[in-house]
Short mmCIF file of C-alpha atoms and ligand atoms in Angstrom, two decimals:
data_model
loop_
_atom_site.label_atom_id
_atom_site.label_comp_id
_atom_site.label_asym_id
_atom_site.label_seq_id
_atom_site.Cartn_x
_atom_site.Cartn_y
_atom_site.Cartn_z
CA MET A 1 -17.76 0.97 -42.63
CA ALA A 2 -17.91 -2.68 -41.88
CA GLU A 3 -17.23 -5.69 -43.88
CA ARG A 4 -19.22 -8.07 -41.69
CA VAL A 5 -21.17 -5.79 -39.22
CA ASP A 6 -21.74 -6.73 -35.38
CA TYR A 7 -25.43 -6.22 -34.26
CA SER A 8 -24.97 -3.12 -31.96
CA GLY A 9 -22.85 -1.34 -34.71
CA LEU A 10 -25.63 -2.05 -37.11
CA LEU A 11 -28.47 -1.26 -34.96
CA GLU A 12 -26.52 1.84 -33.92
CA GLN A 13 -26.49 3.10 -37.52
CA VAL A 14 -29.95 2.50 -38.31
CA GLU A 15 -31.09 4.33 -35.37
CA LEU A 16 -28.90 7.07 -36.16
CA ALA A 17 -30.37 7.24 -39.53
CA ILE A 18 -33.99 6.84 -38.43
CA ARG A 19 -33.61 9.97 -36.07
CA ALA A 20 -32.08 12.04 -39.02
CA ILE A 21 -34.76 11.20 -41.40
CA ARG A 22 -37.62 11.78 -38.72
CA SER A 23 -35.77 15.16 -37.84
CA GLU A 24 -35.70 16.06 -41.62
CA ARG A 25 -39.55 15.28 -42.02
CA GLN A 26 -40.43 17.31 -38.91
CA ARG A 27 -38.79 20.48 -40.83
CA GLY A 28 -40.40 19.31 -44.12
CA THR A 29 -37.35 18.70 -46.10
CA ILE A 30 -35.31 15.84 -46.91
CA ALA A 31 -31.71 16.10 -48.51
CA GLY A 32 -32.73 20.16 -48.74
CA GLY A 33 -35.72 18.94 -51.05
CA LYS A 34 -39.25 19.61 -50.24
CA VAL A 35 -40.71 16.48 -48.66
CA LEU A 36 -44.64 15.64 -48.63
CA GLN A 37 -44.95 12.07 -46.93
CA GLY A 38 -43.57 9.84 -50.02
CA LEU A 39 -42.41 12.59 -52.31
CA VAL A 40 -39.38 14.69 -52.49
CA GLU A 41 -38.90 17.88 -54.96
CA LEU A 42 -35.47 18.73 -55.23
CA ALA A 43 -34.04 21.77 -57.01
CA MET A 44 -31.31 21.09 -59.64
CA PRO A 45 -28.19 19.88 -57.77
CA GLU A 46 -24.90 20.96 -58.70
CA ASN A 47 -23.93 17.12 -59.29
CA LEU A 48 -26.19 14.35 -59.12
CA ALA A 49 -25.27 10.64 -58.44
CA ILE A 50 -27.97 7.93 -58.67
CA VAL A 51 -27.50 4.20 -57.49
CA SER A 52 -29.79 1.59 -58.46
CA ASP A 53 -30.53 -2.11 -56.95
CA LEU A 54 -27.71 -3.03 -54.56
CA HIS A 55 -29.22 -6.41 -53.43
CA GLY A 56 -26.52 -6.91 -51.17
CA ASP A 57 -23.51 -6.47 -53.34
CA ILE A 58 -21.27 -4.82 -51.18
CA ASP A 59 -18.16 -4.76 -53.69
CA SER A 60 -20.60 -2.73 -56.16
CA LEU A 61 -21.50 -0.22 -53.51
CA TYR A 62 -17.85 0.33 -52.59
CA LYS A 63 -16.34 0.81 -56.05
CA ILE A 64 -19.23 3.31 -56.68
CA LEU A 65 -18.27 5.26 -53.46
CA ASP A 66 -14.70 5.19 -54.46
CA LYS A 67 -15.49 6.80 -58.22
CA LEU A 68 -17.55 9.43 -56.59
CA HIS A 69 -14.72 10.01 -53.88
CA TYR A 70 -17.68 10.28 -51.75
CA ASP A 71 -16.54 11.99 -48.74
CA LYS A 72 -15.65 14.84 -50.93
CA PHE A 73 -18.46 14.69 -53.14
CA LEU A 74 -20.77 14.38 -50.15
CA ALA A 75 -19.56 17.11 -48.25
CA THR A 76 -20.95 19.36 -50.52
CA PRO A 77 -24.87 19.88 -49.72
CA GLN A 78 -25.35 20.99 -53.33
CA ASN A 79 -24.21 17.57 -54.56
CA LYS A 80 -27.11 14.97 -54.27
CA LEU A 81 -26.44 11.11 -53.95
CA VAL A 82 -29.96 9.36 -54.36
CA PHE A 83 -30.33 5.59 -53.93
CA LEU A 84 -33.23 3.94 -55.88
CA GLY A 85 -34.04 1.04 -53.13
CA ASP A 86 -33.44 -2.69 -53.03
CA TYR A 87 -30.72 -2.73 -50.72
CA VAL A 88 -31.08 -6.27 -49.26
CA ASP A 89 -31.79 -9.97 -50.39
CA ARG A 90 -29.90 -11.89 -53.16
CA GLY A 91 -26.37 -10.89 -52.65
CA SER A 92 -24.08 -12.16 -49.75
CA ASN A 93 -23.86 -8.53 -47.45
CA SER A 94 -27.34 -7.13 -46.97
CA LEU A 95 -26.28 -6.22 -43.68
CA GLY A 96 -23.27 -4.38 -44.81
CA ILE A 97 -25.13 -2.55 -47.56
CA LEU A 98 -27.84 -1.37 -44.55
CA TYR A 99 -24.91 -0.47 -42.36
CA CYS A 100 -23.17 2.05 -45.20
CA ILE A 101 -26.33 3.36 -46.26
CA CYS A 102 -27.45 4.29 -42.59
CA TYR A 103 -24.07 5.59 -42.12
CA LEU A 104 -24.08 7.88 -45.15
CA LYS A 105 -27.70 9.11 -44.57
CA HIS A 106 -27.01 10.27 -41.10
CA THR A 107 -23.33 11.48 -41.52
CA TYR A 108 -24.66 13.60 -44.90
CA PRO A 109 -28.34 14.07 -44.61
CA ASN A 110 -28.22 17.08 -46.52
CA SER A 111 -26.73 15.22 -49.71
CA VAL A 112 -28.05 11.51 -49.36
CA ILE A 113 -31.75 10.42 -50.43
CA LEU A 114 -32.53 6.98 -49.49
CA MET A 115 -35.72 5.59 -51.31
CA ARG A 116 -37.79 2.54 -50.91
CA GLY A 117 -37.63 -0.37 -53.04
CA ASN A 118 -39.97 -3.45 -53.24
CA HIS A 119 -37.62 -5.56 -50.67
CA GLU A 120 -37.86 -2.75 -48.36
CA SER A 121 -41.23 -4.43 -48.09
CA PRO A 122 -44.04 -3.41 -46.16
CA GLN A 123 -45.11 -6.49 -44.25
CA GLU A 124 -48.51 -6.71 -45.96
CA PHE A 125 -46.60 -7.51 -49.18
CA PRO A 126 -44.92 -11.15 -48.53
CA PHE A 127 -42.84 -12.40 -51.38
CA SER A 128 -40.75 -15.36 -51.18
CA SER A 129 -37.18 -14.01 -52.27
CA HIS A 130 -37.13 -11.65 -49.31
CA ASP A 131 -34.31 -13.24 -47.41
CA LEU A 132 -33.32 -10.32 -45.01
CA PRO A 133 -35.21 -11.96 -41.84
CA ASN A 134 -33.12 -15.18 -42.47
CA ARG A 135 -29.80 -13.48 -42.88
CA LEU A 136 -30.50 -11.51 -39.34
CA VAL A 137 -31.46 -14.85 -37.74
CA GLU A 138 -28.31 -16.47 -39.14
CA GLN A 139 -25.88 -13.84 -38.17
CA PHE A 140 -27.59 -12.63 -34.76
CA GLY A 141 -29.53 -15.60 -33.70
CA MET A 142 -33.55 -15.55 -33.28
CA GLU A 143 -33.81 -13.67 -30.22
CA ASN A 144 -31.76 -10.63 -31.54
CA ALA A 145 -33.23 -10.72 -35.21
CA LYS A 146 -36.65 -9.95 -34.16
CA PRO A 147 -36.01 -6.39 -32.54
CA ALA A 148 -33.40 -5.80 -35.52
CA TYR A 149 -35.98 -6.44 -38.16
CA ASP A 150 -38.58 -4.29 -36.38
CA LYS A 151 -36.21 -1.33 -36.55
CA LEU A 152 -35.70 -2.06 -39.98
CA VAL A 153 -39.14 -2.07 -40.91
CA MET A 154 -39.42 1.31 -38.93
CA LEU A 155 -36.54 2.46 -41.38
CA PHE A 156 -38.26 1.23 -44.51
CA ARG A 157 -41.32 3.34 -43.60
CA LEU A 158 -39.57 6.50 -43.65
CA LEU A 159 -37.89 6.02 -46.95
CA THR A 160 -39.29 8.00 -50.09
CA LEU A 161 -41.26 6.71 -52.91
CA VAL A 162 -40.56 9.14 -55.70
CA THR A 163 -37.85 11.71 -55.70
CA ILE A 164 -38.65 14.73 -58.39
CA VAL A 165 -35.59 16.41 -59.66
CA GLN A 166 -36.93 19.93 -60.76
CA SER A 167 -37.92 19.85 -64.36
CA ARG A 168 -35.83 16.89 -65.56
CA LEU A 169 -36.13 13.66 -63.66
CA LEU A 170 -38.77 11.40 -61.90
CA LEU A 171 -37.15 9.01 -59.96
CA VAL A 172 -39.05 5.69 -58.64
CA HIS A 173 -37.80 2.26 -57.69
CA GLY A 174 -40.22 0.39 -59.82
CA GLY A 175 -42.46 2.15 -62.11
CA LEU A 176 -45.61 4.58 -62.39
CA PRO A 177 -49.15 3.69 -61.01
CA THR A 178 -51.46 2.93 -64.12
CA ASP A 179 -54.60 4.88 -62.71
CA MET A 180 -55.50 7.88 -64.87
CA ASP A 181 -56.85 9.61 -61.96
CA LEU A 182 -53.65 9.93 -60.28
CA PHE A 183 -52.11 12.17 -62.72
CA SER A 184 -54.16 15.50 -62.03
CA ASP A 185 -53.08 15.42 -58.44
CA PHE A 186 -49.93 13.44 -58.40
CA ARG A 187 -48.51 15.17 -54.91
CA THR A 188 -51.41 14.04 -53.22
CA SER A 189 -51.51 10.27 -54.55
CA ILE A 190 -47.81 9.93 -54.13
CA ALA A 191 -47.77 11.57 -50.67
CA GLY A 192 -50.62 9.40 -49.53
CA ALA A 193 -49.34 6.08 -50.94
CA GLN A 194 -48.03 4.49 -47.93
CA GLU A 195 -51.05 5.65 -45.87
CA ASN A 196 -53.60 4.48 -48.38
CA HIS A 197 -51.81 1.26 -49.80
CA VAL A 198 -54.85 -1.04 -48.15
CA ARG A 199 -57.31 0.69 -50.09
CA ASP A 200 -55.40 1.83 -53.33
CA ARG A 201 -52.54 0.18 -55.37
CA THR A 202 -50.43 3.34 -55.71
CA LEU A 203 -47.58 1.99 -53.20
CA GLU A 204 -47.67 -1.45 -55.01
CA GLU A 205 -47.35 -0.02 -58.14
CA LEU A 206 -44.77 2.66 -57.45
CA LEU A 207 -42.44 -0.42 -55.85
CA TRP A 208 -43.49 -3.16 -58.29
CA ASN A 209 -44.30 -1.93 -61.88
CA ASP A 210 -42.35 -2.37 -65.12
CA PRO A 211 -42.18 -0.64 -68.39
CA ARG A 212 -42.94 -2.91 -71.44
CA PRO A 213 -42.60 -1.74 -74.85
CA LYS A 214 -45.86 -3.17 -76.23
CA ILE A 215 -48.93 -3.17 -74.08
CA ASP A 216 -52.04 -4.42 -76.03
CA SER A 217 -54.80 -3.02 -73.84
CA ILE A 218 -56.10 0.37 -74.17
CA LEU A 219 -55.93 0.94 -70.39
CA GLY A 220 -52.04 1.41 -71.07
CA TRP A 221 -51.35 -1.58 -68.55
CA GLU A 222 -51.60 -5.24 -68.20
CA PRO A 223 -51.03 -7.70 -65.00
CA SER A 224 -47.40 -8.21 -64.27
CA ARG A 225 -45.75 -11.60 -64.54
CA ARG A 226 -44.34 -11.40 -61.09
CA GLY A 227 -47.75 -11.69 -59.72
CA ILE A 228 -47.48 -8.17 -58.07
CA GLY A 229 -47.55 -4.86 -59.69
CA ARG A 230 -48.43 -4.05 -63.56
CA HIS A 231 -46.67 -3.63 -66.44
CA PHE A 232 -47.09 -0.39 -68.00
CA GLY A 233 -46.92 0.90 -71.49
CA SER A 234 -45.47 4.24 -72.98
CA SER A 235 -49.04 6.40 -72.34
CA VAL A 236 -48.40 5.78 -68.81
CA SER A 237 -44.92 7.06 -68.92
CA ARG A 238 -45.97 9.95 -71.32
CA ASN A 239 -48.89 11.08 -68.77
CA TRP A 240 -46.63 10.83 -65.79
CA LEU A 241 -43.65 13.11 -67.45
CA ALA A 242 -46.28 15.64 -68.74
CA ALA A 243 -47.86 15.72 -65.07
CA THR A 244 -44.77 16.20 -63.43
CA GLY A 245 -43.16 18.70 -65.92
CA THR A 246 -40.20 16.53 -66.18
CA LYS A 247 -38.09 14.77 -69.08
CA VAL A 248 -36.97 11.34 -68.15
CA ILE A 249 -37.95 8.42 -65.66
CA VAL A 250 -35.08 6.81 -63.99
CA ARG A 251 -35.88 3.53 -62.13
CA GLY A 252 -34.41 0.36 -61.24
CA HIS A 253 -35.86 -3.22 -60.25
CA GLU A 254 -34.68 -5.17 -63.37
CA PRO A 255 -31.41 -6.27 -64.08
CA CYS A 256 -29.58 -5.30 -67.16
CA LYS A 257 -26.21 -4.60 -68.70
CA GLY A 258 -25.90 -1.32 -66.43
CA PHE A 259 -28.87 0.41 -68.00
CA ARG A 260 -31.73 0.37 -70.56
CA VAL A 261 -33.87 2.66 -72.35
CA ASP A 262 -37.47 2.11 -72.95
CA HIS A 263 -40.72 3.86 -74.15
CA GLU A 264 -38.69 5.96 -76.90
CA GLY A 265 -36.48 7.43 -74.55
CA MET A 266 -39.06 8.30 -71.88
CA ILE A 267 -37.54 5.86 -69.38
CA LEU A 268 -34.14 4.50 -68.29
CA THR A 269 -33.63 1.28 -66.20
CA LEU A 270 -30.62 1.79 -64.12
CA PHE A 271 -29.20 -1.47 -62.24
CA SER A 272 -26.33 -1.39 -59.72
CA SER A 273 -25.79 -4.97 -58.42
CA LYS A 274 -23.71 -7.75 -60.01
CA GLU A 275 -22.82 -10.53 -57.20
CA ALA A 276 -26.13 -12.10 -57.60
CA TYR A 277 -26.56 -11.36 -61.43
CA PRO A 278 -23.42 -12.66 -63.20
CA ALA A 279 -24.87 -12.02 -66.64
CA PHE A 280 -25.70 -8.40 -65.96
CA GLU A 281 -23.51 -5.19 -65.28
CA SER A 282 -23.58 -2.77 -62.17
CA ALA A 283 -23.53 1.09 -63.13
CA PHE A 284 -24.48 4.32 -61.58
CA ILE A 285 -25.22 7.93 -62.73
CA LEU A 286 -23.00 10.82 -62.40
CA ILE A 287 -24.18 14.30 -64.04
CA SER A 288 -23.29 17.84 -63.39
CA LYS A 289 -26.17 20.45 -63.48
CA ASP A 290 -24.98 22.05 -66.76
CA LYS A 291 -25.43 18.75 -68.29
CA LEU A 292 -28.36 17.66 -66.63
CA SER A 293 -30.45 21.02 -67.24
CA SER A 294 -30.27 20.10 -71.19
CA ILE A 295 -31.15 16.59 -71.00
CA LEU A 296 -34.20 15.94 -72.78
CA ASN A 297 -34.72 12.02 -72.99
CA ALA A 298 -32.98 8.80 -71.74
CA TYR A 299 -30.55 8.44 -74.56
CA GLU A 300 -29.12 11.68 -73.95
CA LEU A 301 -29.00 10.75 -70.12
CA SER A 302 -27.21 7.41 -70.62
CA LYS A 303 -24.19 9.28 -71.52
CA TYR A 304 -23.58 9.60 -67.95
CA VAL A 305 -24.14 6.08 -67.15
CA HIS A 306 -20.86 4.52 -65.77
CA ILE A 307 -20.76 1.02 -66.06
CA LEU A 308 -18.20 -0.74 -63.26
CA THR A 309 -15.62 -3.51 -64.43
CA PHE A 310 -14.77 -6.19 -62.27
CA HIS A 311 -11.37 -8.06 -62.52
CA ARG A 312 -11.19 -11.83 -61.79
CA SER A 313 -8.58 -11.46 -59.35
CA GLU A 314 -10.48 -9.22 -57.04
CA GLY A 315 -12.98 -12.18 -56.43
MN1 MN B 1 -37.03 -4.19 -57.02
#
């Protein structure tokens, strides 16, 4: 894996990851789980690791991979490593992160799931803090940046939006959509989110929503301070857990001291980036099958959150 990636090396890794995911999708499976467009449903893994927003912080990613002993961990197809998205922007090495996650996906396709964050943005949702295109121009020049960005957008479109770990966890980058009609047929609504996103809000809400403790509206949501997406209340979390038969929602999208619990233990926010957020902490989840199969809420799950320590001398 590379500290500062070169152009052809990065493009090669992205191309290999695209091919790996496309071939899995043709077989109807991603990392051994059943895939239906944006939705993956996994059986209970032997060991499950979850990594949240990295935002170009390669030191956090390397520390997590070290702690997992990733080559051993990922060589066992019954172990799963799920990334919740937001690989790029803000930190100093977005391109290095892209290189690594693509390498991991095509090298260990049966163990790695790459999910989509709002920073792996559909071009229809422009927002000002998406600096990946500028990083590509800086590093590779204007002429090379465009084909590289086009290739990355192709990769982003192949990433999954929701991962369900059978009867336990509902994984998503931002949050749950607030439209009550979606719960009854959640497979269809999540699966079609990308295709339908010009007509309905599901994709936007999966990538951009945030949970809030108190929502005054009887609808269970309010407009987001982000200007895109919504704040959702505990009734939305409760409905989604019931519809999907799971116990805890795990999402990223907001910096925190490694993790945060909301909605009376229905939802755990995880964050895996420190470089651009010095006041917060990087963390990841690692849990075995026997522990996961008895988890009933986010407080219990939080015992398996590992917070990274950084020493000044490593700077
Ligand atoms: Mn985000």
